[in-house]
GROMACS .gro file of N, CA and C in nm:
model
  399
    1MET      N    1   9.156  -3.520 -16.210
    1MET     CA    2   9.057  -3.470 -16.303
    1MET      C    3   8.921  -3.467 -16.234
    2ILE      N    4   8.846  -3.363 -16.261
    2ILE     CA    5   8.715  -3.344 -16.201
    2ILE      C    6   8.612  -3.424 -16.280
    3ASN      N    7   8.532  -3.500 -16.210
    3ASN     CA    8   8.425  -3.576 -16.273
    3ASN      C    9   8.298  -3.490 -16.268
    4ALA      N   10   8.274  -3.415 -16.376
    4ALA     CA   11   8.161  -3.322 -16.382
    4ALA      C   12   8.028  -3.394 -16.370
    5ALA      N   13   8.019  -3.515 -16.422
    5ALA     CA   14   7.893  -3.590 -16.414
    5ALA      C   15   7.856  -3.619 -16.268
    6ILE      N   16   7.955  -3.653 -16.187
    6ILE     CA   17   7.928  -3.679 -16.046
    6ILE      C   18   7.889  -3.550 -15.974
    7ILE      N   19   7.958  -3.441 -16.005
    7ILE     CA   20   7.925  -3.312 -15.943
    7ILE      C   21   7.781  -3.276 -15.976
    8THR      N   22   7.745  -3.285 -16.103
    8THR     CA   23   7.609  -3.251 -16.147
    8THR      C   24   7.506  -3.343 -16.084
    9SER      N   25   7.536  -3.472 -16.079
    9SER     CA   26   7.444  -3.568 -16.019
    9SER      C   27   7.424  -3.539 -15.870
   10THR      N   28   7.530  -3.503 -15.802
   10THR     CA   29   7.520  -3.468 -15.661
   10THR      C   30   7.427  -3.349 -15.643
   11LEU      N   31   7.446  -3.247 -15.723
   11LEU     CA   32   7.363  -3.127 -15.711
   11LEU      C   33   7.217  -3.157 -15.741
   12GLU      N   34   7.192  -3.243 -15.839
   12GLU     CA   35   7.054  -3.282 -15.870
   12GLU      C   36   6.991  -3.357 -15.754
   13THR      N   37   7.064  -3.450 -15.696
   13THR     CA   38   7.013  -3.528 -15.582
   13THR      C   39   6.985  -3.438 -15.464
   14VAL      N   40   7.078  -3.349 -15.435
   14VAL     CA   41   7.062  -3.257 -15.323
   14VAL      C   42   6.939  -3.168 -15.344
   15SER      N   43   6.920  -3.118 -15.466
   15SER     CA   44   6.805  -3.030 -15.491
   15SER      C   45   6.673  -3.106 -15.481
   16GLU      N   46   6.674  -3.235 -15.513
   16GLU     CA   47   6.553  -3.316 -15.498
   16GLU      C   48   6.521  -3.342 -15.351
   17ARG      N   49   6.622  -3.356 -15.270
   17ARG     CA   50   6.603  -3.392 -15.129
   17ARG      C   51   6.578  -3.273 -15.038
   18CYS      N   52   6.625  -3.160 -15.079
   18CYS     CA   53   6.619  -3.043 -14.991
   18CYS      C   54   6.593  -2.918 -15.074
   19GLY      N   55   6.502  -2.837 -15.031
   19GLY     CA   56   6.469  -2.716 -15.105
   19GLY      C   57   6.578  -2.610 -15.095
   20ASP      N   58   6.545  -2.501 -15.032
   20ASP     CA   59   6.637  -2.389 -15.019
   20ASP      C   60   6.748  -2.423 -14.919
   21LEU      N   61   6.869  -2.425 -14.969
   21LEU     CA   62   6.984  -2.463 -14.888
   21LEU      C   63   7.057  -2.344 -14.826
   22LYS      N   64   7.012  -2.226 -14.858
   22LYS     CA   65   7.086  -2.106 -14.817
   22LYS      C   66   7.114  -2.103 -14.667
   23GLU      N   67   7.012  -2.125 -14.585
   23GLU     CA   68   7.031  -2.116 -14.440
   23GLU      C   69   7.129  -2.222 -14.391
   24ARG      N   70   7.118  -2.344 -14.442
   24ARG     CA   71   7.208  -2.451 -14.398
   24ARG      C   72   7.352  -2.422 -14.439
   25ILE      N   73   7.371  -2.375 -14.560
   25ILE     CA   74   7.506  -2.349 -14.609
   25ILE      C   75   7.571  -2.235 -14.532
   26PHE      N   76   7.494  -2.128 -14.509
   26PHE     CA   77   7.554  -2.016 -14.437
   26PHE      C   78   7.575  -2.050 -14.289
   27ALA      N   79   7.490  -2.132 -14.232
   27ALA     CA   80   7.513  -2.177 -14.094
   27ALA      C   81   7.644  -2.255 -14.088
   28ARG      N   82   7.668  -2.338 -14.187
   28ARG     CA   83   7.794  -2.414 -14.192
   28ARG      C   84   7.913  -2.320 -14.212
   29LEU      N   85   7.898  -2.221 -14.298
   29LEU     CA   86   8.005  -2.124 -14.320
   29LEU      C   87   8.041  -2.053 -14.189
   30TYR      N   88   7.940  -2.015 -14.112
   30TYR     CA   89   7.964  -1.947 -13.985
   30TYR      C   90   8.031  -2.042 -13.885
   31GLU      N   91   8.001  -2.172 -13.893
   31GLU     CA   92   8.068  -2.270 -13.808
   31GLU      C   93   8.216  -2.282 -13.845
   32LEU      N   94   8.243  -2.276 -13.975
   32LEU     CA   95   8.381  -2.288 -14.021
   32LEU      C   96   8.464  -2.168 -13.980
   33ASP      N   97   8.403  -2.049 -13.981
   33ASP     CA   98   8.475  -1.928 -13.943
   33ASP      C   99   8.373  -1.823 -13.900
   34ALA      N  100   8.367  -1.795 -13.773
   34ALA     CA  101   8.268  -1.703 -13.716
   34ALA      C  102   8.280  -1.560 -13.769
   35LYS      N  103   8.394  -1.525 -13.829
   35LYS     CA  104   8.411  -1.388 -13.878
   35LYS      C  105   8.316  -1.356 -13.993
   36PHE      N  106   8.257  -1.461 -14.056
   36PHE     CA  107   8.167  -1.436 -14.169
   36PHE      C  108   8.033  -1.378 -14.127
   37GLU      N  109   7.978  -1.424 -14.017
   37GLU     CA  110   7.842  -1.385 -13.979
   37GLU      C  111   7.824  -1.233 -13.969
   38PRO      N  112   7.913  -1.159 -13.904
   38PRO     CA  113   7.894  -1.014 -13.897
   38PRO      C  114   7.901  -0.945 -14.035
   39LEU      N  115   7.962  -1.009 -14.132
   39LEU     CA  116   7.971  -0.948 -14.265
   39LEU      C  117   7.835  -0.939 -14.333
   40PHE      N  118   7.738  -1.016 -14.285
   40PHE     CA  119   7.606  -1.019 -14.346
   40PHE      C  120   7.499  -0.952 -14.261
   41VAL      N  121   7.539  -0.874 -14.164
   41VAL     CA  122   7.445  -0.812 -14.071
   41VAL      C  123   7.343  -0.724 -14.144
   42MET      N  124   7.381  -0.662 -14.253
   42MET     CA  125   7.290  -0.573 -14.325
   42MET      C  126   7.207  -0.648 -14.430
   43ASP      N  127   7.232  -0.776 -14.447
   43ASP     CA  128   7.157  -0.857 -14.543
   43ASP      C  129   7.031  -0.911 -14.476
   44THR      N  130   6.940  -0.822 -14.443
   44THR     CA  131   6.822  -0.859 -14.365
   44THR      C  132   6.723  -0.945 -14.442
   45ASP      N  133   6.722  -0.937 -14.574
   45ASP     CA  134   6.627  -1.018 -14.652
   45ASP      C  135   6.692  -1.141 -14.716
   46GLY      N  136   6.823  -1.161 -14.692
   46GLY     CA  137   6.893  -1.277 -14.746
   46GLY      C  138   6.929  -1.265 -14.893
   47GLY      N  139   6.905  -1.152 -14.953
   47GLY     CA  140   6.933  -1.133 -15.095
   47GLY      C  141   7.080  -1.144 -15.130
   48VAL      N  142   7.166  -1.087 -15.049
   48VAL     CA  143   7.310  -1.093 -15.075
   48VAL      C  144   7.358  -1.237 -15.062
   49ARG      N  145   7.315  -1.304 -14.957
   49ARG     CA  146   7.355  -1.443 -14.937
   49ARG      C  147   7.302  -1.532 -15.051
   50GLY      N  148   7.179  -1.508 -15.093
   50GLY     CA  149   7.123  -1.585 -15.204
   50GLY      C  150   7.201  -1.565 -15.333
   51SER      N  151   7.237  -1.441 -15.360
   51SER     CA  152   7.315  -1.410 -15.480
   51SER      C  153   7.453  -1.473 -15.473
   52MET      N  154   7.514  -1.466 -15.355
   52MET     CA  155   7.647  -1.525 -15.337
   52MET      C  156   7.642  -1.676 -15.357
   53LEU      N  157   7.538  -1.739 -15.305
   53LEU     CA  158   7.522  -1.883 -15.320
   53LEU      C  159   7.501  -1.920 -15.466
   54GLU      N  160   7.417  -1.847 -15.535
   54GLU     CA  161   7.392  -1.874 -15.678
   54GLU      C  162   7.519  -1.858 -15.760
   55THR      N  163   7.592  -1.751 -15.736
   55THR     CA  164   7.717  -1.729 -15.809
   55THR      C  165   7.817  -1.839 -15.780
   56SER      N  166   7.827  -1.878 -15.653
   56SER     CA  167   7.921  -1.984 -15.616
   56SER      C  168   7.885  -2.116 -15.684
   57LEU      N  169   7.758  -2.150 -15.685
   57LEU     CA  170   7.714  -2.272 -15.753
   57LEU      C  171   7.745  -2.268 -15.901
   58ASN      N  172   7.713  -2.156 -15.964
   58ASN     CA  173   7.740  -2.143 -16.108
   58ASN      C  174   7.889  -2.154 -16.138
   59CYS      N  175   7.972  -2.094 -16.054
   59CYS     CA  176   8.117  -2.104 -16.073
   59CYS      C  177   8.165  -2.247 -16.054
   60MET      N  178   8.115  -2.314 -15.952
   60MET     CA  179   8.155  -2.453 -15.927
   60MET      C  180   8.120  -2.542 -16.046
   61ILE      N  181   7.998  -2.527 -16.095
   61ILE     CA  182   7.954  -2.608 -16.208
   61ILE      C  183   8.037  -2.574 -16.332
   62GLY      N  184   8.058  -2.446 -16.355
   62GLY     CA  185   8.136  -2.403 -16.471
   62GLY      C  186   8.278  -2.457 -16.469
   63VAL      N  187   8.342  -2.453 -16.355
   63VAL     CA  188   8.478  -2.506 -16.344
   63VAL      C  189   8.476  -2.658 -16.362
   64ALA      N  190   8.380  -2.725 -16.299
   64ALA     CA  191   8.371  -2.870 -16.310
   64ALA      C  192   8.353  -2.914 -16.455
   65GLU      N  193   8.271  -2.841 -16.528
   65GLU     CA  194   8.242  -2.877 -16.666
   65GLU      C  195   8.345  -2.822 -16.765
   66GLY      N  196   8.439  -2.743 -16.715
   66GLY     CA  197   8.543  -2.689 -16.802
   66GLY      C  198   8.490  -2.591 -16.905
   67ARG      N  199   8.386  -2.520 -16.868
   67ARG     CA  200   8.328  -2.420 -16.959
   67ARG      C  201   8.427  -2.307 -16.981
   68SER      N  202   8.377  -2.199 -17.026
   68SER     CA  203   8.460  -2.082 -17.054
   68SER      C  204   8.541  -2.040 -16.931
   69GLU      N  205   8.623  -1.943 -16.950
   69GLU     CA  206   8.705  -1.891 -16.841
   69GLU      C  207   8.625  -1.803 -16.746
   70THR      N  208   8.500  -1.773 -16.780
   70THR     CA  209   8.419  -1.683 -16.699
   70THR      C  210   8.409  -1.725 -16.553
   71PRO      N  211   8.379  -1.853 -16.522
   71PRO     CA  212   8.372  -1.889 -16.379
   71PRO      C  213   8.503  -1.865 -16.305
   72ARG      N  214   8.613  -1.892 -16.370
   72ARG     CA  215   8.743  -1.869 -16.307
   72ARG      C  216   8.768  -1.720 -16.283
   73LEU      N  217   8.729  -1.639 -16.379
   73LEU     CA  218   8.746  -1.495 -16.363
   73LEU      C  219   8.657  -1.441 -16.251
   74LEU      N  220   8.536  -1.495 -16.240
   74LEU     CA  221   8.447  -1.453 -16.133
   74LEU      C  222   8.503  -1.488 -15.996
   75ILE      N  223   8.565  -1.604 -15.986
   75ILE     CA  224   8.625  -1.645 -15.859
   75ILE      C  225   8.744  -1.555 -15.825
   76GLU      N  226   8.827  -1.525 -15.925
   76GLU     CA  227   8.939  -1.433 -15.901
   76GLU      C  228   8.889  -1.297 -15.857
   77ALA      N  229   8.784  -1.247 -15.922
   77ALA     CA  230   8.728  -1.117 -15.887
   77ALA      C  231   8.671  -1.119 -15.745
   78ALA      N  232   8.604  -1.228 -15.710
   78ALA     CA  233   8.547  -1.239 -15.575
   78ALA      C  234   8.657  -1.235 -15.470
   79ARG      N  235   8.768  -1.300 -15.499
   79ARG     CA  236   8.879  -1.298 -15.403
   79ARG      C  237   8.933  -1.156 -15.386
   80MET      N  238   8.944  -1.083 -15.495
   80MET     CA  239   8.994  -0.945 -15.486
   80MET      C  240   8.893  -0.857 -15.411
   81ILE      N  241   8.765  -0.871 -15.442
   81ILE     CA  242   8.663  -0.791 -15.376
   81ILE      C  243   8.658  -0.820 -15.227
   82HIS      N  244   8.664  -0.948 -15.192
   82HIS     CA  245   8.654  -0.985 -15.052
   82HIS      C  246   8.780  -0.953 -14.972
   83ASP      N  247   8.889  -0.925 -15.042
   83ASP     CA  248   9.009  -0.876 -14.974
   83ASP      C  249   8.976  -0.746 -14.901
   84GLY      N  250   8.887  -0.668 -14.957
   84GLY     CA  251   8.843  -0.544 -14.894
   84GLY      C  252   8.766  -0.566 -14.764
   85TYR      N  253   8.717  -0.685 -14.744
   85TYR     CA  254   8.650  -0.722 -14.620
   85TYR      C  255   8.746  -0.791 -14.524
   86GLY      N  256   8.872  -0.796 -14.563
   86GLY     CA  257   8.974  -0.857 -14.477
   86GLY      C  258   8.981  -1.008 -14.487
   87LEU      N  259   8.929  -1.064 -14.597
   87LEU     CA  260   8.930  -1.209 -14.616
   87LEU      C  261   9.043  -1.251 -14.709
   88THR      N  262   9.109  -1.357 -14.674
   88THR     CA  263   9.211  -1.415 -14.760
   88THR      C  264   9.143  -1.503 -14.865
   89PRO      N  265   9.215  -1.538 -14.973
   89PRO     CA  266   9.157  -1.631 -15.071
   89PRO      C  267   9.112  -1.763 -15.008
   90ALA      N  268   9.190  -1.815 -14.914
   90ALA     CA  269   9.153  -1.941 -14.847
   90ALA      C  270   9.024  -1.924 -14.767
   91GLU      N  271   9.004  -1.808 -14.708
   91GLU     CA  272   8.880  -1.784 -14.634
   91GLU      C  273   8.763  -1.772 -14.729
   92VAL      N  274   8.783  -1.709 -14.843
   92VAL     CA  275   8.677  -1.699 -14.944
   92VAL      C  276   8.638  -1.840 -14.990
   93ASP      N  277   8.735  -1.927 -15.004
   93ASP     CA  278   8.709  -2.065 -15.048
   93ASP      C  279   8.629  -2.145 -14.946
   94LEU      N  280   8.618  -2.096 -14.824
   94LEU     CA  281   8.538  -2.167 -14.725
   94LEU      C  282   8.391  -2.177 -14.766
   95MET      N  283   8.348  -2.086 -14.854
   95MET     CA  284   8.211  -2.096 -14.905
   95MET      C  285   8.193  -2.228 -14.980
   96PHE      N  286   8.292  -2.264 -15.062
   96PHE     CA  287   8.284  -2.390 -15.136
   96PHE      C  288   8.289  -2.510 -15.040
   97VAL      N  289   8.370  -2.498 -14.937
   97VAL     CA  290   8.381  -2.606 -14.838
   97VAL      C  291   8.247  -2.622 -14.765
   98ALA      N  292   8.186  -2.511 -14.727
   98ALA     CA  293   8.057  -2.516 -14.658
   98ALA      C  294   7.952  -2.582 -14.746
   99MET      N  295   7.953  -2.549 -14.874
   99MET     CA  296   7.857  -2.609 -14.967
   99MET      C  297   7.880  -2.759 -14.975
  100ARG      N  298   8.004  -2.800 -14.994
  100ARG     CA  299   8.037  -2.942 -15.002
  100ARG      C  300   7.994  -3.015 -14.875
  101ASP      N  301   8.018  -2.955 -14.760
  101ASP     CA  302   7.984  -3.018 -14.633
  101ASP      C  303   7.834  -3.041 -14.622
  102VAL      N  304   7.756  -2.942 -14.660
  102VAL     CA  305   7.610  -2.955 -14.654
  102VAL      C  306   7.561  -3.058 -14.754
  103PHE      N  307   7.617  -3.058 -14.873
  103PHE     CA  308   7.578  -3.158 -14.973
  103PHE      C  309   7.609  -3.299 -14.922
  104ARG      N  310   7.725  -3.316 -14.861
  104ARG     CA  311   7.764  -3.446 -14.807
  104ARG      C  312   7.667  -3.491 -14.698
  105GLU      N  313   7.627  -3.399 -14.613
  105GLU     CA  314   7.532  -3.429 -14.507
  105GLU      C  315   7.397  -3.473 -14.565
  106ILE      N  316   7.351  -3.405 -14.666
  106ILE     CA  317   7.222  -3.438 -14.728
  106ILE      C  318   7.230  -3.571 -14.803
  107MET      N  319   7.340  -3.596 -14.868
  107MET     CA  320   7.357  -3.721 -14.944
  107MET      C  321   7.371  -3.842 -14.852
  108ALA      N  322   7.421  -3.822 -14.732
  108ALA     CA  323   7.438  -3.929 -14.633
  108ALA      C  324   7.509  -4.050 -14.693
  109ASP      N  325   7.447  -4.165 -14.691
  109ASP     CA  326   7.510  -4.288 -14.738
  109ASP      C  327   7.537  -4.288 -14.889
  110ASP      N  328   7.473  -4.197 -14.961
  110ASP     CA  329   7.497  -4.187 -15.105
  110ASP      C  330   7.625  -4.109 -15.137
  111TRP      N  331   7.688  -4.056 -15.033
  111TRP     CA  332   7.818  -3.986 -15.052
  111TRP      C  333   7.925  -4.095 -15.050
  112THR      N  334   7.954  -4.147 -15.166
  112THR     CA  335   8.047  -4.259 -15.180
  112THR      C  336   8.190  -4.211 -15.202
  113GLY      N  337   8.281  -4.305 -15.209
  113GLY     CA  338   8.421  -4.272 -15.236
  113GLY      C  339   8.438  -4.194 -15.365
  114PRO      N  340   8.377  -4.238 -15.477
  114PRO     CA  341   8.389  -4.162 -15.601
  114PRO      C  342   8.329  -4.021 -15.592
  115VAL      N  343   8.219  -4.008 -15.519
  115VAL     CA  344   8.160  -3.875 -15.501
  115VAL      C  345   8.256  -3.787 -15.423
  116ASP      N  346   8.312  -3.840 -15.315
  116ASP     CA  347   8.407  -3.764 -15.236
  116ASP      C  348   8.529  -3.725 -15.318
  117ALA      N  349   8.578  -3.818 -15.399
  117ALA     CA  350   8.694  -3.789 -15.483
  117ALA      C  351   8.664  -3.678 -15.583
  118ALA      N  352   8.546  -3.681 -15.642
  118ALA     CA  353   8.508  -3.577 -15.739
  118ALA      C  354   8.502  -3.440 -15.672
  119TRP      N  355   8.442  -3.436 -15.553
  119TRP     CA  356   8.432  -3.308 -15.482
  119TRP      C  357   8.567  -3.260 -15.431
  120THR      N  358   8.652  -3.352 -15.389
  120THR     CA  359   8.787  -3.314 -15.348
  120THR      C  360   8.863  -3.256 -15.465
  121ALA      N  361   8.852  -3.318 -15.582
  121ALA     CA  362   8.920  -3.267 -15.702
  121ALA      C  363   8.869  -3.128 -15.739
  122LEU      N  364   8.737  -3.108 -15.727
  122LEU     CA  365   8.680  -2.977 -15.759
  122LEU      C  366   8.730  -2.871 -15.662
  123LEU      N  367   8.724  -2.900 -15.532
  123LEU     CA  368   8.771  -2.800 -15.434
  123LEU      C  369   8.920  -2.772 -15.450
  124ASP      N  370   8.996  -2.875 -15.481
  124ASP     CA  371   9.139  -2.855 -15.505
  124ASP      C  372   9.161  -2.763 -15.625
  125GLU      N  373   9.085  -2.785 -15.731
  125GLU     CA  374   9.097  -2.700 -15.851
  125GLU      C  375   9.054  -2.558 -15.821
  126LEU      N  376   8.944  -2.542 -15.750
  126LEU     CA  377   8.898  -2.407 -15.716
  126LEU      C  378   9.004  -2.331 -15.637
  127ALA      N  379   9.074  -2.400 -15.549
  127ALA     CA  380   9.177  -2.337 -15.466
  127ALA      C  381   9.296  -2.288 -15.548
  128THR      N  382   9.316  -2.346 -15.668
  128THR     CA  383   9.431  -2.304 -15.749
  128THR      C  384   9.400  -2.182 -15.837
  129ILE      N  385   9.275  -2.149 -15.850
  129ILE     CA  386   9.237  -2.039 -15.939
  129ILE      C  387   9.294  -1.908 -15.889
  130GLY      N  388   9.371  -1.847 -15.972
  130GLY     CA  389   9.431  -1.719 -15.939
  130GLY      C  390   9.550  -1.727 -15.845
  131ALA      N  391   9.587  -1.849 -15.807
  131ALA     CA  392   9.701  -1.864 -15.716
  131ALA      C  393   9.828  -1.818 -15.787
  132LYS      N  394   9.908  -1.749 -15.713
  132LYS     CA  395  10.036  -1.702 -15.769
  132LYS      C  396  10.131  -1.819 -15.782
  133ALA      N  397  10.201  -1.824 -15.891
  133ALA     CA  398  10.296  -1.934 -15.916
  133ALA      C  399  10.421  -1.920 -15.832
   0.00000   0.00000   0.00000
């Protein structure tokens, strides 16, 4: 089960400690898989990356809190759209992994076992969205 309170608390702490995370998160995404960087070559002002990050955060929070089905539908749609860029669902999910990695780095010693468990549960749940049975 996802502990939404821990997820929310993590995001609050990270936002207090660090301002705009876009550059750090996308740098981590490119480290995870270099094929992503060329996909953003035309995003010269960072608007696409900023929008992608905002949508990803909103979906993560929505799934963690068990809100409406909208976040799940958005994730399924993103997987279908990104298929056109040659990305698999697992590759699309690397965005969530990159975010988690950067949050963990910022939290440092405050990234405890329960925090890690909550984020692992969230990433595991995100990976199941739209998965074929």
